[in-house]
PDB file of C-alpha atoms and ligand atoms in Angstrom:
ATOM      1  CA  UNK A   1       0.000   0.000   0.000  1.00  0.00           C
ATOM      2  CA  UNK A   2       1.300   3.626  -0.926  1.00  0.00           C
ATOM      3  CA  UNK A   3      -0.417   6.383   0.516  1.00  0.00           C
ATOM      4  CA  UNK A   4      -0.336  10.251   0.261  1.00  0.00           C
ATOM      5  CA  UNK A   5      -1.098  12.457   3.482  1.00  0.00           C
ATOM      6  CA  UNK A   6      -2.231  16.236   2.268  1.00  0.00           C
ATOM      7  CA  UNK A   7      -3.231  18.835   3.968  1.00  0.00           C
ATOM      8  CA  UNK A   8      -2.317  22.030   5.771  1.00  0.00           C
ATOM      9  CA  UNK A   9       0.572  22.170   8.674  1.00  0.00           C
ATOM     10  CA  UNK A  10      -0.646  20.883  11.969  1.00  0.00           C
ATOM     11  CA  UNK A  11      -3.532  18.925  10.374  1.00  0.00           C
ATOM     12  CA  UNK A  12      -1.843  15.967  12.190  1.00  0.00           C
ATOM     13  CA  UNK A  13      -0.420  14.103   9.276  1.00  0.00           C
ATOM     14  CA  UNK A  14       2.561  13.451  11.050  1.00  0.00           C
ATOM     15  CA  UNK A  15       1.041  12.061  14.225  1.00  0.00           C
ATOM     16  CA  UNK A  16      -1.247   9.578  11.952  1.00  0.00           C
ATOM     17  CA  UNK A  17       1.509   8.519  10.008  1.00  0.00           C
ATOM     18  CA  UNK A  18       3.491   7.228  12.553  1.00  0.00           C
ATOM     19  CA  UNK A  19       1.386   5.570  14.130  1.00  0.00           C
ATOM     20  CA  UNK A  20      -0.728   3.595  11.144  1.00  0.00           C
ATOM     21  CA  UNK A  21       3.088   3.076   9.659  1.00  0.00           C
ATOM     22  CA  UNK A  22       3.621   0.942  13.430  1.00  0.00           C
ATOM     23  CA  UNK A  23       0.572  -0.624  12.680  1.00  0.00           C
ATOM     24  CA  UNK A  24       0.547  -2.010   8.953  1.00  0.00           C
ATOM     25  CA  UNK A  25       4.513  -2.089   8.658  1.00  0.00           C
ATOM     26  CA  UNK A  26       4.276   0.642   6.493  1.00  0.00           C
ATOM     27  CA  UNK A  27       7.548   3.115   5.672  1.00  0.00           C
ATOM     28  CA  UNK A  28       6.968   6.676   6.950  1.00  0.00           C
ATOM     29  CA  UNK A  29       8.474   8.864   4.673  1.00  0.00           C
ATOM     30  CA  UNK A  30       8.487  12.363   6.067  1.00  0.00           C
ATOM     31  CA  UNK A  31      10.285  15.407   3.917  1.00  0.00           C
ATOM     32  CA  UNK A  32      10.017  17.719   6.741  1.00  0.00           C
ATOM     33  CA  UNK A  33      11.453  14.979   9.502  1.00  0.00           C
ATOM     34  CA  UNK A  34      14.466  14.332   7.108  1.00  0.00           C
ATOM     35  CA  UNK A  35      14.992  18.022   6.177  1.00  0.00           C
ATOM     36  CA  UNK A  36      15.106  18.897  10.114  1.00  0.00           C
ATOM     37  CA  UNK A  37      17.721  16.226  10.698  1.00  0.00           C
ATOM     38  CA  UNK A  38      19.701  17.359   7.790  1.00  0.00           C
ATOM     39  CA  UNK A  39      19.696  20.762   9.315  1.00  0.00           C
ATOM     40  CA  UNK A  40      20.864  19.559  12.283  1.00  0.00           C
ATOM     41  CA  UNK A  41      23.312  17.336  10.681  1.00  0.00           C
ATOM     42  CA  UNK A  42      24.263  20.736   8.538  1.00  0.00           C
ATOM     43  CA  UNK A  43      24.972  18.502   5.833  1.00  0.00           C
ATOM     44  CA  UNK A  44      25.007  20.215   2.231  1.00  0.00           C
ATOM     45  CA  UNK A  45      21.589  19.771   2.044  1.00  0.00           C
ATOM     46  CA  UNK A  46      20.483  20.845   5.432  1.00  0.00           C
ATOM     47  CA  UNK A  47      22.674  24.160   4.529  1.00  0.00           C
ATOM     48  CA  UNK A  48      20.399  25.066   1.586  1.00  0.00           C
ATOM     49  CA  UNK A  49      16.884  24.151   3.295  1.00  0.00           C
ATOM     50  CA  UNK A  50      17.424  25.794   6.663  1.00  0.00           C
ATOM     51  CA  UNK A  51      16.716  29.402   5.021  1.00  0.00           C
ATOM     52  CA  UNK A  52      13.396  28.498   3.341  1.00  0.00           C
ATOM     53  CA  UNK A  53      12.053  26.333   6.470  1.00  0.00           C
ATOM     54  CA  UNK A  54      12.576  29.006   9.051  1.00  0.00           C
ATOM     55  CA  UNK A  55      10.861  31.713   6.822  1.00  0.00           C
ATOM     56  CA  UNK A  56       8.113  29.052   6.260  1.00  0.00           C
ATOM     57  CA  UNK A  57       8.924  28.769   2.109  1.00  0.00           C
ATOM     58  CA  UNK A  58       9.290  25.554   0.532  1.00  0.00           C
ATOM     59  CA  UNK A  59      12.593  24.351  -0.357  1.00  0.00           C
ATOM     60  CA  UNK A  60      13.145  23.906  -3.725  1.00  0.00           C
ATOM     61  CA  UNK A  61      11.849  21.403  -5.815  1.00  0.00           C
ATOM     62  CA  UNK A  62      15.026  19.374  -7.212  1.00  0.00           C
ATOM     63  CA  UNK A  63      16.066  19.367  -3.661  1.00  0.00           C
ATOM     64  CA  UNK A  64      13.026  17.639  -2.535  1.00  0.00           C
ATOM     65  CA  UNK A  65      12.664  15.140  -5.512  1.00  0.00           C
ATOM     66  CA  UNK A  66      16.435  14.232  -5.536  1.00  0.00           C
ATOM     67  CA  UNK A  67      15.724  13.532  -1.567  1.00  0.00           C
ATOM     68  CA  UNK A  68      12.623  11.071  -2.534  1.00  0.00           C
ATOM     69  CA  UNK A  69      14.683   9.114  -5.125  1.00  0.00           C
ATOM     70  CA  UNK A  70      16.984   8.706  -2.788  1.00  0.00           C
ATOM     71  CA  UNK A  71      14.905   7.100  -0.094  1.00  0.00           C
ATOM     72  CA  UNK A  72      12.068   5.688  -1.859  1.00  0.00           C
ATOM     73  CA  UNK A  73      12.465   1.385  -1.177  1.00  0.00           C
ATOM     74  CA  UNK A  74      12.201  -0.568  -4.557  1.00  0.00           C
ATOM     75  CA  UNK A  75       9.094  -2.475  -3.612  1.00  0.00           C
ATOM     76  CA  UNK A  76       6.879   0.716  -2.041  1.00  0.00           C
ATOM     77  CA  UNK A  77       4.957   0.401   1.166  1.00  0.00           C
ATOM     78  CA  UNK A  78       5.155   3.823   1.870  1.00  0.00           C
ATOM     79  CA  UNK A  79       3.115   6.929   3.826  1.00  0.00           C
ATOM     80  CA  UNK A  80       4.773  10.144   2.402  1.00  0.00           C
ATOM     81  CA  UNK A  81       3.430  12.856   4.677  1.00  0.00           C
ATOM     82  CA  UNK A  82       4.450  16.181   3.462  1.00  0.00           C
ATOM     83  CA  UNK A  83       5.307  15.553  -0.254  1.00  0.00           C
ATOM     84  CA  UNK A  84       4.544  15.900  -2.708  1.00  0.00           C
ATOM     85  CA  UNK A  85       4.150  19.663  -2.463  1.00  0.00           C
ATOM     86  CA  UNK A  86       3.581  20.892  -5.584  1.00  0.00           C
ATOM     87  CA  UNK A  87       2.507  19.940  -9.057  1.00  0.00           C
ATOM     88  CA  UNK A  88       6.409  19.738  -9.857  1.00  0.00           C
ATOM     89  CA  UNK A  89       6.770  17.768  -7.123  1.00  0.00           C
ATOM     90  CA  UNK A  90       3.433  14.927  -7.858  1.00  0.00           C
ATOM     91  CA  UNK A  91       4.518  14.697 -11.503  1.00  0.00           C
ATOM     92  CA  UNK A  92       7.867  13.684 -10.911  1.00  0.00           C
ATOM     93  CA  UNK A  93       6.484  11.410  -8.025  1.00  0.00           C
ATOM     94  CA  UNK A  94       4.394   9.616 -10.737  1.00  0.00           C
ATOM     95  CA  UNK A  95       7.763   9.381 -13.113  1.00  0.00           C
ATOM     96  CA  UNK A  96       9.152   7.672 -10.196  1.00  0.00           C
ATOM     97  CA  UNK A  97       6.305   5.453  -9.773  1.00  0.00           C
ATOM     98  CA  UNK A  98       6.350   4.258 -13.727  1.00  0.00           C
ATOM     99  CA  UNK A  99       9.775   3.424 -13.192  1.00  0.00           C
ATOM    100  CA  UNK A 100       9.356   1.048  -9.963  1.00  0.00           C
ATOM    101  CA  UNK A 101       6.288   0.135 -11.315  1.00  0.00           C
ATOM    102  CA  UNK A 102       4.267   1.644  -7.992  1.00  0.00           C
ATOM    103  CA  UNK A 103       1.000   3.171  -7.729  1.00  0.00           C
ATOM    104  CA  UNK A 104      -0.600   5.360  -5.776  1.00  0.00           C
ATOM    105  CA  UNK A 105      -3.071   3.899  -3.290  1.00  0.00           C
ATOM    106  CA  UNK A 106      -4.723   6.632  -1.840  1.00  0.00           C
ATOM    107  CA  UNK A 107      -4.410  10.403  -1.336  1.00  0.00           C
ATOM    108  CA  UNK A 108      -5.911  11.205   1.960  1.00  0.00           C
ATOM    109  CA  UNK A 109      -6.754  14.958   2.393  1.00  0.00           C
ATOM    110  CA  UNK A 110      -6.278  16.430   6.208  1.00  0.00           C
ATOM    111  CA  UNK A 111      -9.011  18.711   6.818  1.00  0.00           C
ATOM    112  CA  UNK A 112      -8.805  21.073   9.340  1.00  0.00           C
ATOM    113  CA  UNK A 113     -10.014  25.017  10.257  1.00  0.00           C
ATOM    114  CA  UNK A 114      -7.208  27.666   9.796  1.00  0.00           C
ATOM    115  CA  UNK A 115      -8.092  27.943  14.213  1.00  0.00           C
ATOM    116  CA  UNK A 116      -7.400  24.689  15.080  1.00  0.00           C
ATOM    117  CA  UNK A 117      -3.980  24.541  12.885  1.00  0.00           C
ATOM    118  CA  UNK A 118      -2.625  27.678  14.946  1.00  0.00           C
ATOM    119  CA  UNK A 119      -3.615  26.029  18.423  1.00  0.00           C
ATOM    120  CA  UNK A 120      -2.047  22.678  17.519  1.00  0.00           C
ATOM    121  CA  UNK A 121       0.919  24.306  16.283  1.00  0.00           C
ATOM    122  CA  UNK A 122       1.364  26.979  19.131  1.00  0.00           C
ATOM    123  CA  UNK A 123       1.342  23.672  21.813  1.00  0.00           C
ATOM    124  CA  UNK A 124       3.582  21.539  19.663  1.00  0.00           C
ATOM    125  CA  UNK A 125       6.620  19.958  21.791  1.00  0.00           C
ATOM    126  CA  UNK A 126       8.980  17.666  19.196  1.00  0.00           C
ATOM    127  CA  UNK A 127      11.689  15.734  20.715  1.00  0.00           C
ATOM    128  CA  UNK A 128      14.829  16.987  19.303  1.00  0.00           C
ATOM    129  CA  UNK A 129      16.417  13.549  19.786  1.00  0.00           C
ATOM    130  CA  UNK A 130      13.583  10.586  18.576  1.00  0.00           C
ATOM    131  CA  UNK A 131      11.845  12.911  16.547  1.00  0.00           C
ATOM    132  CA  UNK A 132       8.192  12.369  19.403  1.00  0.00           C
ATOM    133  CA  UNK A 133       5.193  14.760  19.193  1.00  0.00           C
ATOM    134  CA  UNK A 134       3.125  16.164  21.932  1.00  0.00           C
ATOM    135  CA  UNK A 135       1.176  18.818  22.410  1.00  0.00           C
ATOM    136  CA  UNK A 136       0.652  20.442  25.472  1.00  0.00           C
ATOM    137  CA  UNK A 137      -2.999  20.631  25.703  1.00  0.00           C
ATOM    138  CA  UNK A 138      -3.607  17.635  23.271  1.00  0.00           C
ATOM    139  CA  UNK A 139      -1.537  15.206  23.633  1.00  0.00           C
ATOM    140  CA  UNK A 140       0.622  15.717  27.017  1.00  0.00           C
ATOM    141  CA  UNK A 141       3.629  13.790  27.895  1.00  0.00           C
ATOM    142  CA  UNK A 142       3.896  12.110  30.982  1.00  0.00           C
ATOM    143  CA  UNK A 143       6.460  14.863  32.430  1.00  0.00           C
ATOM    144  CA  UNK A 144       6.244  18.340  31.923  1.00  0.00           C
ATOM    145  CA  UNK A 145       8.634  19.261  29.019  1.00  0.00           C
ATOM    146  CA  UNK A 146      10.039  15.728  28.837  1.00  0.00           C
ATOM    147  CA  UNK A 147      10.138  13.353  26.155  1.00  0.00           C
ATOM    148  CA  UNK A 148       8.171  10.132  27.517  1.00  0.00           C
ATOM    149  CA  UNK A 149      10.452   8.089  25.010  1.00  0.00           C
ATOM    150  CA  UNK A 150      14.053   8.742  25.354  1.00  0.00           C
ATOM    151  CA  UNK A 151      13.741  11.489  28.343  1.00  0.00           C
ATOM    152  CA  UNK A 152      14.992  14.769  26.256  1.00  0.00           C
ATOM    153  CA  UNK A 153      13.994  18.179  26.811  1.00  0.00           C
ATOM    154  CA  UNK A 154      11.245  18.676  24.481  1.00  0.00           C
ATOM    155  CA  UNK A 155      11.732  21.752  22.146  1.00  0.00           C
ATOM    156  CA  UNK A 156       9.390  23.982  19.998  1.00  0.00           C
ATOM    157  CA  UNK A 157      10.463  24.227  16.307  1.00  0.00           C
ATOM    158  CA  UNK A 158      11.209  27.460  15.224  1.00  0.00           C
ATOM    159  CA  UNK A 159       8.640  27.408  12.571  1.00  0.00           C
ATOM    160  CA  UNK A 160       5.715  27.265  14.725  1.00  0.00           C
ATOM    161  CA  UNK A 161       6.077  30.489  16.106  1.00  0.00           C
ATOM    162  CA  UNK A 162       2.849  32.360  14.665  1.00  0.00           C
ATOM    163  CA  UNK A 163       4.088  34.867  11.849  1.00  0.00           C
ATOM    164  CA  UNK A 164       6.029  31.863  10.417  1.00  0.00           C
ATOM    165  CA  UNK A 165       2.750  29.359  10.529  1.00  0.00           C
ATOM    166  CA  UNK A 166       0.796  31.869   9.194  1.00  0.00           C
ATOM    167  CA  UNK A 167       3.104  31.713   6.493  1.00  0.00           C
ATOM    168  CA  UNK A 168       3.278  28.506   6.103  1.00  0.00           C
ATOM    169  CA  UNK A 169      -0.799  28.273   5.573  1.00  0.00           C
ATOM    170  CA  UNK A 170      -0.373  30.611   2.884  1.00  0.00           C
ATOM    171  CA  UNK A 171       2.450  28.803   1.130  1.00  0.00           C
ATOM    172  CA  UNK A 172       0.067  26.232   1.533  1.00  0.00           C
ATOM    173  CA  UNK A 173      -2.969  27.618  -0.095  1.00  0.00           C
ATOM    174  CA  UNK A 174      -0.837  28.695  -2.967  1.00  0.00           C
ATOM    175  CA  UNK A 175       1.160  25.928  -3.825  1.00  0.00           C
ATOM    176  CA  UNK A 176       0.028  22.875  -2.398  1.00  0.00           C
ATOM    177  CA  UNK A 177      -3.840  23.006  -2.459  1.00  0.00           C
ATOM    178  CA  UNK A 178      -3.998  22.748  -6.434  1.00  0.00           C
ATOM    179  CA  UNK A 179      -3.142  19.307  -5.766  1.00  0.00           C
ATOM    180  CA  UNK A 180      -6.396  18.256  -4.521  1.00  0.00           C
ATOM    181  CA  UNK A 181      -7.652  18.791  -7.946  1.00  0.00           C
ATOM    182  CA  UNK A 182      -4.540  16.957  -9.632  1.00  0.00           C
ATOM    183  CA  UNK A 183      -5.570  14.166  -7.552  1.00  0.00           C
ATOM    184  CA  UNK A 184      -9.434  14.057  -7.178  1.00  0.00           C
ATOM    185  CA  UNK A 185      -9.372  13.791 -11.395  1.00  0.00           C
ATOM    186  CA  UNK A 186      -7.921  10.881 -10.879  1.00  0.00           C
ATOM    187  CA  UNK A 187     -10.115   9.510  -8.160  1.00  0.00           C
ATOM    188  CA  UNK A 188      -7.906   8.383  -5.495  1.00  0.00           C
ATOM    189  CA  UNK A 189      -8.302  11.285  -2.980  1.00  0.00           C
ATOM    190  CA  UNK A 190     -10.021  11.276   0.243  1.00  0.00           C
ATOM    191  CA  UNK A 191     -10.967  13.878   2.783  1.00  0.00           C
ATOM    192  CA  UNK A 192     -10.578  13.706   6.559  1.00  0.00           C
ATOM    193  CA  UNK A 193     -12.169  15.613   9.012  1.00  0.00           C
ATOM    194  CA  UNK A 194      -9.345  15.848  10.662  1.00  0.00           C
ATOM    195  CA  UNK A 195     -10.553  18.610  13.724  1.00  0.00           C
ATOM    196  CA  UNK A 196     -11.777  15.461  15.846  1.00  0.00           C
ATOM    197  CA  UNK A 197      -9.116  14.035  18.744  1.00  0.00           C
ATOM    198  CA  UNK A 198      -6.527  11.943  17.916  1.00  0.00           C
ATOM    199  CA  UNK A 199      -8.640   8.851  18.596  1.00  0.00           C
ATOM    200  CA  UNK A 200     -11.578   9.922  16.468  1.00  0.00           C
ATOM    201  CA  UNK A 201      -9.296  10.754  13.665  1.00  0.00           C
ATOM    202  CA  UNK A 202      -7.079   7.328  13.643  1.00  0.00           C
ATOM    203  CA  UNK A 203     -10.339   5.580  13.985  1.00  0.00           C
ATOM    204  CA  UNK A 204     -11.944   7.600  10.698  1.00  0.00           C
ATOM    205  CA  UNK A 205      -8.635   6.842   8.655  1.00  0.00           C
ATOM    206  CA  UNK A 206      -9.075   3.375   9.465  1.00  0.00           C
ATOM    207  CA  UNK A 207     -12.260   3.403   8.461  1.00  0.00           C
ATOM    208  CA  UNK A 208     -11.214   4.938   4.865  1.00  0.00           C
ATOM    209  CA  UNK A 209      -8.651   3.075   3.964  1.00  0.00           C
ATOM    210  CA  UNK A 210     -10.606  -0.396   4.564  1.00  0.00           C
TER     211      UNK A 210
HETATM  212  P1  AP5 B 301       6.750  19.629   7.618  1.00  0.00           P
HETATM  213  O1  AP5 B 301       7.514  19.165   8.767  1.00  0.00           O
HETATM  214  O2  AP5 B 301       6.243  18.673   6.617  1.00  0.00           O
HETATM  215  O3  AP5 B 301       5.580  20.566   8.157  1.00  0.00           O
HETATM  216  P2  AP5 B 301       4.027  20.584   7.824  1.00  0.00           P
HETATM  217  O4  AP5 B 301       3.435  19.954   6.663  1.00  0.00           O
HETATM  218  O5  AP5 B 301       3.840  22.016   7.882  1.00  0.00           O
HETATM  219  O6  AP5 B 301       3.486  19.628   8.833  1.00  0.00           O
HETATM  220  P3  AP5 B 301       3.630  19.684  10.335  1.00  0.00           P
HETATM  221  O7  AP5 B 301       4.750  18.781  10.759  1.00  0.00           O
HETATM  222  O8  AP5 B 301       3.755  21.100  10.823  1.00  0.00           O
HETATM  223  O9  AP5 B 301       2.217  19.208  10.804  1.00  0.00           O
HETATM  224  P4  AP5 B 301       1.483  17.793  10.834  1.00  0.00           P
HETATM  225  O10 AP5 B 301       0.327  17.837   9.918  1.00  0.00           O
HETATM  226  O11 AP5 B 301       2.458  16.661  10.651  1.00  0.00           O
HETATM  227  O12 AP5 B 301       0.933  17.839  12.303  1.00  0.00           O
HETATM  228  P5  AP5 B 301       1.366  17.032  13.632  1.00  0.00           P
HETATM  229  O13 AP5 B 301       0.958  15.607  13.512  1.00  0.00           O
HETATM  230  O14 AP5 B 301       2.774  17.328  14.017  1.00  0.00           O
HETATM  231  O15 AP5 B 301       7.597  20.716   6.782  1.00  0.00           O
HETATM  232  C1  AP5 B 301       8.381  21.722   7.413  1.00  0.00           C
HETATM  233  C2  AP5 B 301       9.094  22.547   6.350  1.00  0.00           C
HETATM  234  O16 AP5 B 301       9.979  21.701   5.587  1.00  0.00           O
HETATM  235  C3  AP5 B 301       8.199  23.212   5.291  1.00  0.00           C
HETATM  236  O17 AP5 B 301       7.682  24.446   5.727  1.00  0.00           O
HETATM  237  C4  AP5 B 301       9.183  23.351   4.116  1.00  0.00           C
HETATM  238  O18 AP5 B 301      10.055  24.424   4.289  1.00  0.00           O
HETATM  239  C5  AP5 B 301       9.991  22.069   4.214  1.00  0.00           C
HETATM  240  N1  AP5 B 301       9.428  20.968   3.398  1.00  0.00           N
HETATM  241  C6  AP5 B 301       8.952  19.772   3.859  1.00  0.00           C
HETATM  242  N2  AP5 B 301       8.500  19.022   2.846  1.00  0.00           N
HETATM  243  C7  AP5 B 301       8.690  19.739   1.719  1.00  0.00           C
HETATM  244  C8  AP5 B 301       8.394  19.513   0.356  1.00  0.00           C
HETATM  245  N3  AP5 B 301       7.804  18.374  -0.065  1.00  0.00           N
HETATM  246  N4  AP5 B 301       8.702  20.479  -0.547  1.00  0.00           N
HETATM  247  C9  AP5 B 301       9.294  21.623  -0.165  1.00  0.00           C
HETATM  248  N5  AP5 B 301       9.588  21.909   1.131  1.00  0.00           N
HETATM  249  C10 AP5 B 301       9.291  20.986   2.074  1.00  0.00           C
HETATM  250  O19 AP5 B 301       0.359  17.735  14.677  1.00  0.00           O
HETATM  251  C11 AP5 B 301       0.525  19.091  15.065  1.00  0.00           C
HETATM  252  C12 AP5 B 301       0.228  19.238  16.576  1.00  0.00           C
HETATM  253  O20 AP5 B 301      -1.145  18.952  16.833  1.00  0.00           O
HETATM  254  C13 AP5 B 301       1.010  18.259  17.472  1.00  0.00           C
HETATM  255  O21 AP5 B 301       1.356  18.916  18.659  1.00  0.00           O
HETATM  256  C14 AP5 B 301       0.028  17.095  17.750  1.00  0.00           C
HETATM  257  O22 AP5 B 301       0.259  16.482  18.994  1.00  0.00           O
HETATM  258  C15 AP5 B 301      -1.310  17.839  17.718  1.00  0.00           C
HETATM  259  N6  AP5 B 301      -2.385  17.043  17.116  1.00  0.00           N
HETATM  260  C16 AP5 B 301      -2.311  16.185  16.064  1.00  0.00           C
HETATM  261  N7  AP5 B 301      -3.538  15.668  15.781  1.00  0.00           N
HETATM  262  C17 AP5 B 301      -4.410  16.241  16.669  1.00  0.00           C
HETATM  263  C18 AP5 B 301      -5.808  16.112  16.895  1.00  0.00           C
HETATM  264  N8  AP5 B 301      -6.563  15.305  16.125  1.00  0.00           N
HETATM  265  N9  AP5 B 301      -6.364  16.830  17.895  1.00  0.00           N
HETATM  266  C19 AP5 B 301      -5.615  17.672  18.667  1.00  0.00           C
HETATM  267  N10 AP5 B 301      -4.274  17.810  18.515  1.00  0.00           N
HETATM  268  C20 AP5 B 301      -3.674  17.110  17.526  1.00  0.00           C
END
């Protein structure tokens, strides 16, 4: 199975993926996961995307796709969440796709209001070291400001402070939202109300993807 997650920034994508990837052995492939640890890595790449991601931009498109070639398995089994991002980006995701002979399963379409996106983003707490995501309304870890997996410090990435998500939303409604139309032509997207809790939402994907 090869699934797309779309939708706008704090939608939850990433917090579904991980888990129905646990469940159904799935690969979680997320751009914005391996960009941060690139950054942090300040390998070549990381040095060219750090600019864009802390003013909210998308990093350029050959950066991205070289990046997907490069970590795309031979036989699929993949969530991307957070590419493709553009039409660029889904075209040469489908040239990839002919070559391994992959298709796409479904596109699953993260629904959420413009209000809830700024309060799930404002309460984010990643784990600098696993990678874990809390929130600290939401989704609470165990200790206050502590990573319930590996015991870090949580942190708050610099692009959810609110200018730079507000950004990002736009970016979003500009470049990435024409692909809901590139895909719904082609029948394999599906929307998720994604404003319920956590539970309600994993239960609804579920529910789509029997
Ligand atoms: P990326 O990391 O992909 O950011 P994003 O798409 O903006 O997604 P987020 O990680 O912010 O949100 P999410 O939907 O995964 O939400 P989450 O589950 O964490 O990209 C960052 C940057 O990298 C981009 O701006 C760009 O510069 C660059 N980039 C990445 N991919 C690129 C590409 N393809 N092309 C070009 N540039 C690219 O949830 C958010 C919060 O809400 C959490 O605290 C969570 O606990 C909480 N939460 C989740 N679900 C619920 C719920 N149902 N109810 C209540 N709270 C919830």
């Amino acid at each position: 199975m090869n699934l797309i997650f779309l939708g706008p920034p704090g939608a939850g994508k990433g917090t579904q993926a991980k888990r129905l990837a646990k469940e159904f052995d799935l690969k979680h492939i997320s751009t914005g996961d391996i960009l941060r640890d690139a950054v942090k890595s300040q390998t070549p790449l990381g040095m060219k995307a750090k600019e864009y991601m802390d003013r909210g931009e998308l990093v350029p498109d050959e950066l991205i796709i070289a990046l997907i070639e490069e970590v795309m398995p031979e036989g699929g089994g993949v969530i991307l969440d957070g590419f493709p991002r553009t039409i660029k980006q889904a075209e040469a995701l489908d040239e990839l796709f002919d070559k391994k002979s992959l298709k796409i399963d479904r596109v699953i379409l993260f629904d959420a209001p413009d209000e809830d996106i700024v309060q799930r983003l404002s309460g984010r707490r990643t784990c600098p070291s696993c990678g874990a995501v809390f929130h600290v309304k939401f989704n609470p870890p165990k200790e206050d400001e502590i990573c319930d997996r590996c015991g870090t410090k949580l942190i708050q990435r610099e692009d959810d402070k609110e200018e730079v998500v507000r950004k990002r939303l736009e970016v979003y409604r500009k470049q990435t939202a024409p692909l809901i139309e590139y895909y719904e032509k082609r029948s394999i997207l599906v929307k998720l109300n994604a404003s319920k809790g956590i539970e309600e939402v994993y239960g609804e994907l579920l529910s789509l993807l029997r």
